[in-house]
Coordinates of C-alpha atoms in Angstrom, one line a residue:
M1488 CA 33.7 20.5 -2.8
R1489 CA 34.5 22.5 0.4
S1490 CA 32.2 25.3 -0.7
I1491 CA 29.4 22.8 -1.4
G1492 CA 30.0 21.3 2.1
K1493 CA 29.8 24.7 3.7
V1494 CA 26.5 25.4 1.9
L1495 CA 25.0 22.1 2.9
N1496 CA 26.1 22.6 6.6
N1497 CA 24.4 26.0 6.7
A1498 CA 21.6 25.9 9.3
W1499 CA 19.1 27.7 7.0
V1500 CA 19.8 25.3 4.1
R1501 CA 19.2 22.3 6.4
W1502 CA 15.9 23.8 7.3
L1503 CA 14.7 25.0 3.9
V1504 CA 15.7 21.9 1.8
P1505 CA 13.4 19.4 3.6
L1506 CA 10.6 22.0 3.7
T1507 CA 10.9 22.7 0.0
I1508 CA 10.9 18.9 -0.8
L1509 CA 7.8 18.5 1.4
A1510 CA 6.0 21.3 -0.4
L1511 CA 6.9 19.9 -3.8
L1512 CA 5.7 16.4 -2.8
A1513 CA 2.4 17.9 -1.5
F1514 CA 1.9 19.6 -4.8
L1515 CA 2.7 16.5 -6.9
F1516 CA 0.6 14.1 -4.9
R1517 CA -2.2 16.5 -4.2
G1518 CA -4.7 14.2 -5.9
R1519 CA -4.0 11.5 -3.4
L1520 CA -4.3 13.6 -0.2
H1521 CA -8.1 13.7 -0.2
F1522 CA -8.2 11.3 2.7
I1523 CA -7.1 14.1 5.0
G1524 CA -10.3 16.1 4.6
E1525 CA -12.4 12.8 4.7
G1526 CA -10.5 11.8 7.8
F1527 CA -11.4 14.9 9.7
A1528 CA -15.0 14.6 8.6
A1529 CA -15.1 11.0 9.9
L1530 CA -13.4 12.0 13.2
Q1531 CA -16.4 14.3 14.0
E1532 CA -18.7 11.3 14.1
A1533 CA -16.2 8.8 15.6
H1534 CA -16.3 7.6 19.2
P1535 CA -13.8 9.8 21.1
L1536 CA -12.5 7.1 23.4
G1537 CA -11.7 4.8 20.4
V1538 CA -9.7 7.7 18.7
I1539 CA -7.8 8.3 22.0
L1540 CA -7.0 4.6 22.4
G1541 CA -5.8 4.6 18.7
I1542 CA -3.4 7.5 19.3
T1543 CA -2.2 5.9 22.5
A1544 CA -1.6 2.6 20.8
I1545 CA 0.4 4.1 18.0
L1546 CA 2.6 6.0 20.4
I1547 CA 3.3 2.8 22.3
S1548 CA 4.1 1.0 19.0
F1549 CA 6.7 3.7 18.2
F1550 CA 8.2 3.4 21.6
A1551 CA 8.5 -0.4 21.1
M1552 CA 10.2 0.2 17.8
S1553 CA 12.6 2.6 19.5
E1554 CA 13.3 0.2 22.3
V1555 CA 14.5 -2.4 19.7
M1556 CA 17.1 0.1 18.5
H1557 CA 18.0 1.1 22.0
L1558 CA 18.6 -2.4 23.2
L1559 CA 20.5 -3.6 20.1
L1560 CA 22.9 -0.6 20.2
R1561 CA 23.3 -1.1 23.9
A1562 CA 24.2 -4.7 23.3
G1563 CA 26.9 -3.4 20.9
G1564 CA 28.4 -1.1 23.5
T1565 CA 26.9 2.1 22.3
Y1566 CA 24.9 3.7 25.1
I1567 CA 22.4 6.3 24.0
S1568 CA 19.5 7.7 25.9
R1569 CA 16.0 6.6 25.0
V1570 CA 15.2 10.2 24.2
D1571 CA 17.7 10.0 21.3
T1572 CA 16.5 6.7 20.0
N1573 CA 12.9 7.8 20.1
A1574 CA 13.7 11.0 18.3
L1575 CA 15.6 9.0 15.6
T1576 CA 12.6 6.6 15.3
Y1577 CA 10.2 9.4 14.6
A1578 CA 12.5 11.2 12.3
S1579 CA 13.3 8.2 10.2
N1580 CA 9.6 7.2 10.0
A1581 CA 8.9 10.7 8.6
W1582 CA 11.5 10.3 5.9
S1583 CA 10.2 6.8 5.1
A1584 CA 6.5 7.8 4.9
T1585 CA 7.0 11.0 3.0
F1586 CA 8.9 9.9 -0.1
P1587 CA 8.4 7.2 -2.7
G1588 CA 11.0 4.6 -1.8
G1589 CA 11.2 6.4 1.6
P1590 CA 12.7 3.4 3.5
A1591 CA 16.0 3.9 1.7
F1592 CA 16.1 7.5 2.8
A1593 CA 15.2 6.5 6.3
A1594 CA 18.0 3.9 6.3
V1595 CA 20.6 6.5 5.3
L1596 CA 19.4 8.9 8.0
T1597 CA 19.5 6.1 10.7
F1598 CA 23.0 5.0 9.6
Q1599 CA 24.4 8.6 9.7
V1600 CA 23.0 9.3 13.1
Q1601 CA 24.0 6.0 14.6
R1602 CA 27.6 6.5 13.3
K1603 CA 27.7 9.9 14.9
W1604 CA 26.6 8.3 18.1
G1605 CA 29.7 6.2 18.0
A1606 CA 28.3 2.9 16.6
S1607 CA 30.7 1.0 14.3
V1608 CA 29.8 0.2 10.7
I1609 CA 29.4 -3.5 11.5
L1610 CA 27.1 -2.7 14.5
C1611 CA 24.9 -0.5 12.3
S1612 CA 24.7 -3.2 9.7
W1613 CA 24.0 -5.8 12.3
F1614 CA 21.2 -3.6 13.7
F1615 CA 19.5 -3.2 10.3
V1616 CA 19.6 -6.8 9.4
L1617 CA 18.5 -8.2 12.8
S1618 CA 15.7 -5.6 13.5
S1619 CA 14.3 -6.1 9.9
A1620 CA 14.4 -9.8 10.2
L1621 CA 12.6 -9.8 13.5
S1622 CA 9.9 -7.3 12.3
T1623 CA 9.3 -9.4 9.1
M1624 CA 9.2 -12.6 11.1
W1625 CA 6.4 -11.4 13.4
L1626 CA 4.5 -10.0 10.4
V1627 CA 4.6 -13.5 8.8
V1628 CA 3.6 -15.2 12.1
L1629 CA 0.5 -12.9 12.2
G1630 CA -0.2 -13.7 8.6
I1631 CA -0.1 -17.5 9.2
A1632 CA -2.4 -17.0 12.2
G1633 CA -4.9 -15.2 9.8
V1634 CA -4.7 -18.2 7.4
F1635 CA -5.5 -20.7 10.1
F1636 CA -8.2 -18.7 11.9
L1637 CA -10.0 -17.2 8.9
G1638 CA -8.9 -19.3 6.0
A1639 CA -7.4 -16.2 4.4
N1640 CA -6.5 -16.3 0.7
I1641 CA -2.7 -16.0 1.4
S1642 CA -0.2 -18.5 0.2
L1643 CA 0.6 -20.6 3.3
L1644 CA 3.7 -22.0 1.6
S1645 CA 5.0 -18.6 0.8
L1646 CA 4.5 -17.4 4.4
S1647 CA 6.1 -20.6 5.8
L1648 CA 9.1 -20.2 3.6
T1649 CA 9.4 -16.5 4.5
L1650 CA 9.1 -17.4 8.2
A1651 CA 11.8 -20.1 7.9
G1652 CA 14.1 -17.6 6.2
M1653 CA 13.6 -14.9 8.8
L1654 CA 14.1 -17.4 11.6
L1655 CA 17.3 -18.6 10.0
L1656 CA 18.5 -15.1 9.4
S1657 CA 17.8 -14.0 13.0
G1658 CA 19.6 -17.1 14.2
V1659 CA 22.6 -16.4 12.0
M1660 CA 22.8 -12.8 13.2
Y1661 CA 22.6 -13.9 16.9
W1662 CA 25.3 -16.6 16.3
A1663 CA 27.5 -14.1 14.5
A1664 CA 27.3 -11.7 17.4
Q1665 CA 28.4 -14.5 19.8
N1666 CA 31.1 -15.9 17.6
P1667 CA 33.0 -13.2 15.7
F1668 CA 36.2 -15.3 15.7
Y1669 CA 34.6 -18.1 13.6
V1670 CA 32.9 -15.5 11.3
G1671 CA 36.4 -14.0 10.7
R1672 CA 37.8 -17.5 9.9
I1673 CA 35.0 -18.1 7.4
L1674 CA 35.6 -14.8 5.7
Q1675 CA 39.3 -15.3 5.6
S1676 CA 38.7 -18.6 3.8
L1677 CA 35.9 -17.4 1.4
L1678 CA 37.0 -13.9 0.3
P1679 CA 40.2 -15.0 -1.4
K1680 CA 38.4 -17.6 -3.3
M1681 CA 35.7 -15.1 -4.4
N1682 CA 38.5 -12.6 -5.4
R1683 CA 40.2 -15.2 -7.6
L1684 CA 36.9 -15.9 -9.3
L1685 CA 36.5 -12.2 -10.0
R1686 CA 40.2 -12.0 -11.1
R1687 CA 41.2 -9.6 -8.3
D1688 CA 44.0 -9.6 -5.7
P1689 CA 43.2 -12.5 -3.4
R1690 CA 43.7 -10.3 -0.3
A1691 CA 41.5 -7.5 -1.7
G1692 CA 39.0 -6.4 1.0
V1693 CA 40.1 -9.1 3.5
D1694 CA 41.8 -6.7 5.9
T1695 CA 38.9 -4.3 5.8
A1696 CA 36.4 -7.1 6.4
M1697 CA 38.4 -8.5 9.3
R1698 CA 38.7 -5.0 10.9
H1699 CA 34.9 -4.7 10.8
I1700 CA 34.3 -8.2 12.1
N1701 CA 36.7 -7.7 15.0
Q1702 CA 34.5 -4.8 16.1
M1703 CA 31.7 -7.4 16.8
D1704 CA 33.6 -8.2 20.0
T1705 CA 31.8 -5.2 21.5
V1706 CA 28.4 -7.0 21.0
K1707 CA 27.3 -8.8 24.2
L1708 CA 23.9 -10.2 23.5
T1709 CA 22.6 -13.0 25.8
L1710 CA 19.7 -15.3 24.9
R1711 CA 17.6 -13.5 27.5
Q1712 CA 18.3 -10.1 25.9
F1713 CA 17.6 -11.5 22.5
A1714 CA 14.2 -12.7 23.7
G1715 CA 13.5 -9.3 25.2
I1716 CA 14.3 -7.5 21.9
S1717 CA 12.2 -10.0 20.0
L1718 CA 9.3 -9.3 22.4
W1719 CA 9.6 -5.5 21.8
S1720 CA 9.6 -6.1 18.0
L1721 CA 6.3 -8.1 18.4
L1722 CA 4.8 -5.4 20.6
N1723 CA 5.6 -2.9 17.8
R1724 CA 3.4 -4.9 15.5
L1725 CA 0.7 -5.7 18.0
F1726 CA 0.1 -2.1 19.1
D1727 CA 0.0 -1.0 15.4
I1728 CA -2.7 -3.5 14.9
A1729 CA -4.4 -2.2 18.1
T1730 CA -4.5 1.2 16.5
L1731 CA -6.5 -0.1 13.6
W1732 CA -8.7 -2.1 16.0
A1733 CA -9.4 1.1 18.0
C1734 CA -10.3 2.9 14.8
V1735 CA -12.8 0.2 13.9
W1736 CA -14.3 0.5 17.3
A1737 CA -14.5 4.3 17.0
V1738 CA -16.5 4.1 13.8
T1739 CA -18.8 1.1 14.5
G1740 CA -19.4 1.8 18.2
S1741 CA -18.9 -1.9 19.0
V1742 CA -15.6 -3.5 20.0
P1743 CA -14.3 -6.1 17.5
I1744 CA -14.0 -9.3 19.5
L1745 CA -13.3 -13.0 18.7
S1746 CA -16.8 -13.8 17.6
P1747 CA -18.3 -11.8 14.6
E1748 CA -21.1 -9.3 15.1
A1749 CA -23.5 -7.8 12.6
D1750 CA -21.8 -5.4 10.2
N1751 CA -18.5 -5.7 12.1
T1752 CA -15.3 -7.6 11.9
T1753 CA -13.3 -9.5 14.5
V1754 CA -9.9 -9.2 16.1
V1755 CA -8.5 -11.7 13.7
G1756 CA -10.1 -9.8 10.8
V1757 CA -8.4 -6.6 11.9
M1758 CA -5.1 -8.5 12.2
L1759 CA -5.5 -10.0 8.7
A1760 CA -6.3 -6.6 7.2
Y1761 CA -3.1 -5.2 8.8
V1762 CA -1.0 -8.0 7.4
T1763 CA -2.5 -7.7 3.9
A1764 CA -1.9 -3.9 3.9
K1765 CA 1.7 -4.3 4.9
I1766 CA 2.3 -6.8 2.1
A1767 CA 0.5 -4.4 -0.4
G1768 CA 2.6 -1.5 0.8
S1769 CA 5.9 -3.3 0.9
V1770 CA 6.8 -1.8 -2.5
Q1771 CA 6.4 1.9 -1.6
A1772 CA 5.8 3.4 -5.0
T1773 CA 3.8 6.3 -3.4
P1774 CA 4.5 8.3 -0.2
G1775 CA 3.4 6.1 2.7
G1776 CA 1.9 3.6 0.3
L1777 CA -1.0 5.9 -0.4
G1778 CA -3.5 4.0 -2.5
P1779 CA -2.5 0.3 -2.3
V1780 CA -2.5 0.3 1.5
E1781 CA -6.0 1.8 1.8
A1782 CA -7.4 -0.5 -0.9
A1783 CA -6.0 -3.6 0.9
L1784 CA -7.3 -2.5 4.3
I1785 CA -10.8 -1.7 3.1
T1786 CA -11.1 -4.8 1.0
T1787 CA -10.1 -7.1 3.8
L1788 CA -12.3 -5.4 6.4
V1789 CA -15.3 -5.6 4.1
A1790 CA -14.5 -9.3 3.4
T1791 CA -14.5 -10.0 7.1
G1792 CA -17.9 -8.5 7.9
M1793 CA -17.8 -4.6 7.9
T1794 CA -19.8 -2.4 5.6
V1795 CA -18.0 -0.4 2.9
I1796 CA -18.9 2.9 4.6
D1797 CA -17.7 1.9 8.0
A1798 CA -14.6 0.2 6.7
T1799 CA -13.7 3.3 4.6
A1800 CA -14.2 5.6 7.6
A1801 CA -12.1 3.3 9.9
V1802 CA -9.3 3.1 7.4
I1803 CA -9.2 6.9 6.9
I1804 CA -9.0 7.5 10.6
Y1805 CA -6.3 4.9 11.0
R1806 CA -4.2 6.5 8.2
L1807 CA -4.9 9.9 9.7
I1808 CA -3.3 8.7 13.0
S1809 CA -0.6 6.3 11.9
L1810 CA 0.5 8.1 8.7
L1811 CA -0.3 11.8 8.9
L1812 CA 0.0 12.4 12.7
M1813 CA 3.1 10.4 13.1
T1814 CA 4.7 11.9 10.0
V1815 CA 4.0 15.4 11.1
L1816 CA 5.5 14.6 14.6
G1817 CA 8.5 13.0 12.9
W1818 CA 9.2 16.1 10.7
I1819 CA 8.9 18.4 13.7
I1820 CA 11.4 16.3 15.7
Y1821 CA 13.7 16.0 12.7
L1822 CA 13.7 19.8 12.1
T1823 CA 14.0 20.8 15.7
Y1824 CA 16.3 18.0 17.0
F1825 CA 18.5 16.8 14.2
V1826 CA 18.7 19.7 11.8
R1827 CA 19.3 22.1 14.6
K1828 CA 22.3 20.0 15.7
G1829 CA 23.5 19.4 12.2
F1830 CA 23.0 15.6 12.8
N1831 CA 25.4 16.0 15.8
A1832 CA 23.3 13.7 17.9
R1833 CA 26.4 12.3 19.6
A1834 CA 25.9 14.8 22.4
A1835 CA 23.1 12.8 24.0
T1836 CA 20.8 14.4 26.4
D1837 CA 21.2 13.6 30.1
T1838 CA 17.7 13.0 31.3
R1839 CA 18.5 13.8 34.9
T1840 CA 20.3 17.1 34.5
G1841 CA 19.2 18.2 31.0
E1842 CA 22.8 18.8 30.0
T1843 CA 24.5 17.3 27.0
R1844 CA 27.1 14.6 27.3
P1845 CA 29.0 12.5 24.8
A1846 CA 27.8 9.1 23.8
K1847 CA 29.1 6.5 26.2
T1848 CA 30.7 3.1 25.5
R1849 CA 30.0 0.1 27.6
P1850 CA 29.5 1.2 31.3
A1851 CA 31.6 -1.7 32.6
E1852 CA 34.6 -0.2 30.8
S1853 CA 33.9 3.2 32.3
R1854 CA 33.6 1.8 35.8
A1855 CA 36.8 -0.1 35.4
Q1856 CA 38.6 3.1 34.4
A1857 CA 37.1 5.0 37.3
I1858 CA 38.3 2.5 39.9
K1859 CA 41.7 1.9 38.3
P1860 CA 44.4 2.9 40.8
R1861 CA 46.6 5.7 39.7
T1862 CA 50.3 5.0 39.2
R1863 CA 53.0 7.2 40.6
D1864 CA 53.6 8.7 37.2
E1865 CA 49.8 9.4 36.7
S1866 CA 49.5 11.0 40.1
K1867 CA 51.9 13.7 39.3
S1868 CA 50.3 16.8 37.9
T1869 CA 53.3 17.7 35.7
P1870 CA 55.6 15.4 33.7
R1871 CA 59.1 14.9 35.0
P1872 CA 61.6 17.3 33.3
T1873 CA 64.0 15.8 30.8
R1874 CA 67.7 16.2 31.0
G1875 CA 68.3 19.5 29.3
A1876 CA 68.7 23.2 30.1
D1877 CA 65.6 23.2 32.4
A1878 CA 66.7 20.1 34.3
A1879 CA 70.3 21.4 34.7
A1880 CA 68.9 24.7 36.1
I1881 CA 66.9 22.7 38.7
D1882 CA 69.9 20.6 39.7
S1883 CA 72.1 23.7 40.1
K1884 CA 69.5 25.2 42.4
Q1885 CA 69.3 22.0 44.5
R1886 CA 73.2 21.9 44.8
R1887 CA 73.6 25.6 45.7
P1888 CA 74.8 26.0 49.3
K1889 CA 72.5 27.7 51.7
E1890 CA 73.5 31.3 52.7
K1891 CA 74.5 31.9 56.3

């Protein structure tokens, strides 16, 4: 096992394994990568300003996603620079978009790096659940808006139930962060009963669960902070939609607005296409949802007014920006930032000096330690000698009479 660990920790292995997997996937899915060539052909005829706006919007969308992570970890007492959280956002997206079932790989990467930043297991779990609930909640809200404004053929009951579930889950996560004591009491009451049903020791897992729950004391999330995090989660969705909107503008030459124009869609049509594509790509059977996502986007854009040719070109450019460009950037960051450090991202970068520093805990604690007055024992540079041979020697010197 040690020899395997040494091999896996080798810098060359960490570089070559992901590159080998990428090459293998490119070969296996070569029949689905035709959109790359078509995308570059469509780019040559697209409006440059629309393409630039699309790239800008997707970069802002990723920053908003990173800010959700930054603020949630900050609320849990793990202080990491925005450079680090942005790097992890890009890297995890690369893993998610490259492999079938990629979100699972991205979750493992995110968990490993956050743990090395100093986040507790319960904080990492809390981050995953709350950030996912918020993101899904806003997607459902956008879907409901599409149903009301365009009469889209999406089950309003299903969306409403999903929205209610995500709101409830978000509320439970917020309440749990504010009341770890009551969460602990509930677990202490429920776990023994569950263990008895499973015919296990009633105390099995109780101490471990309580140890994790007690770590929730580090989470300090006010209602204002929660609202701010929710807003960043919404901006992540909105700027992703803005990327698709800009690509439609780049192809058609006219800006999609509230009222429909000839051979063009509207803002709500773009939003509905985005929601439909996200639902279609939720089961990621192919890398990045290649196939189902494009079909959902093109079908919805055509249904809301665009021609098949324009809708196809807009979708290809959108996927070229949001999938290919961001995945390539993510792999570059992963290989140069995380692989080079061997996942040792705990040495966060100090943006002012460029030097590395260990991840910080809550600043209030650091300041309290900094201003804490030193006691007499702490102020001495060396410890007081114990009663022994050295102490006896010192005492004999002190009692020796002075020579005249």
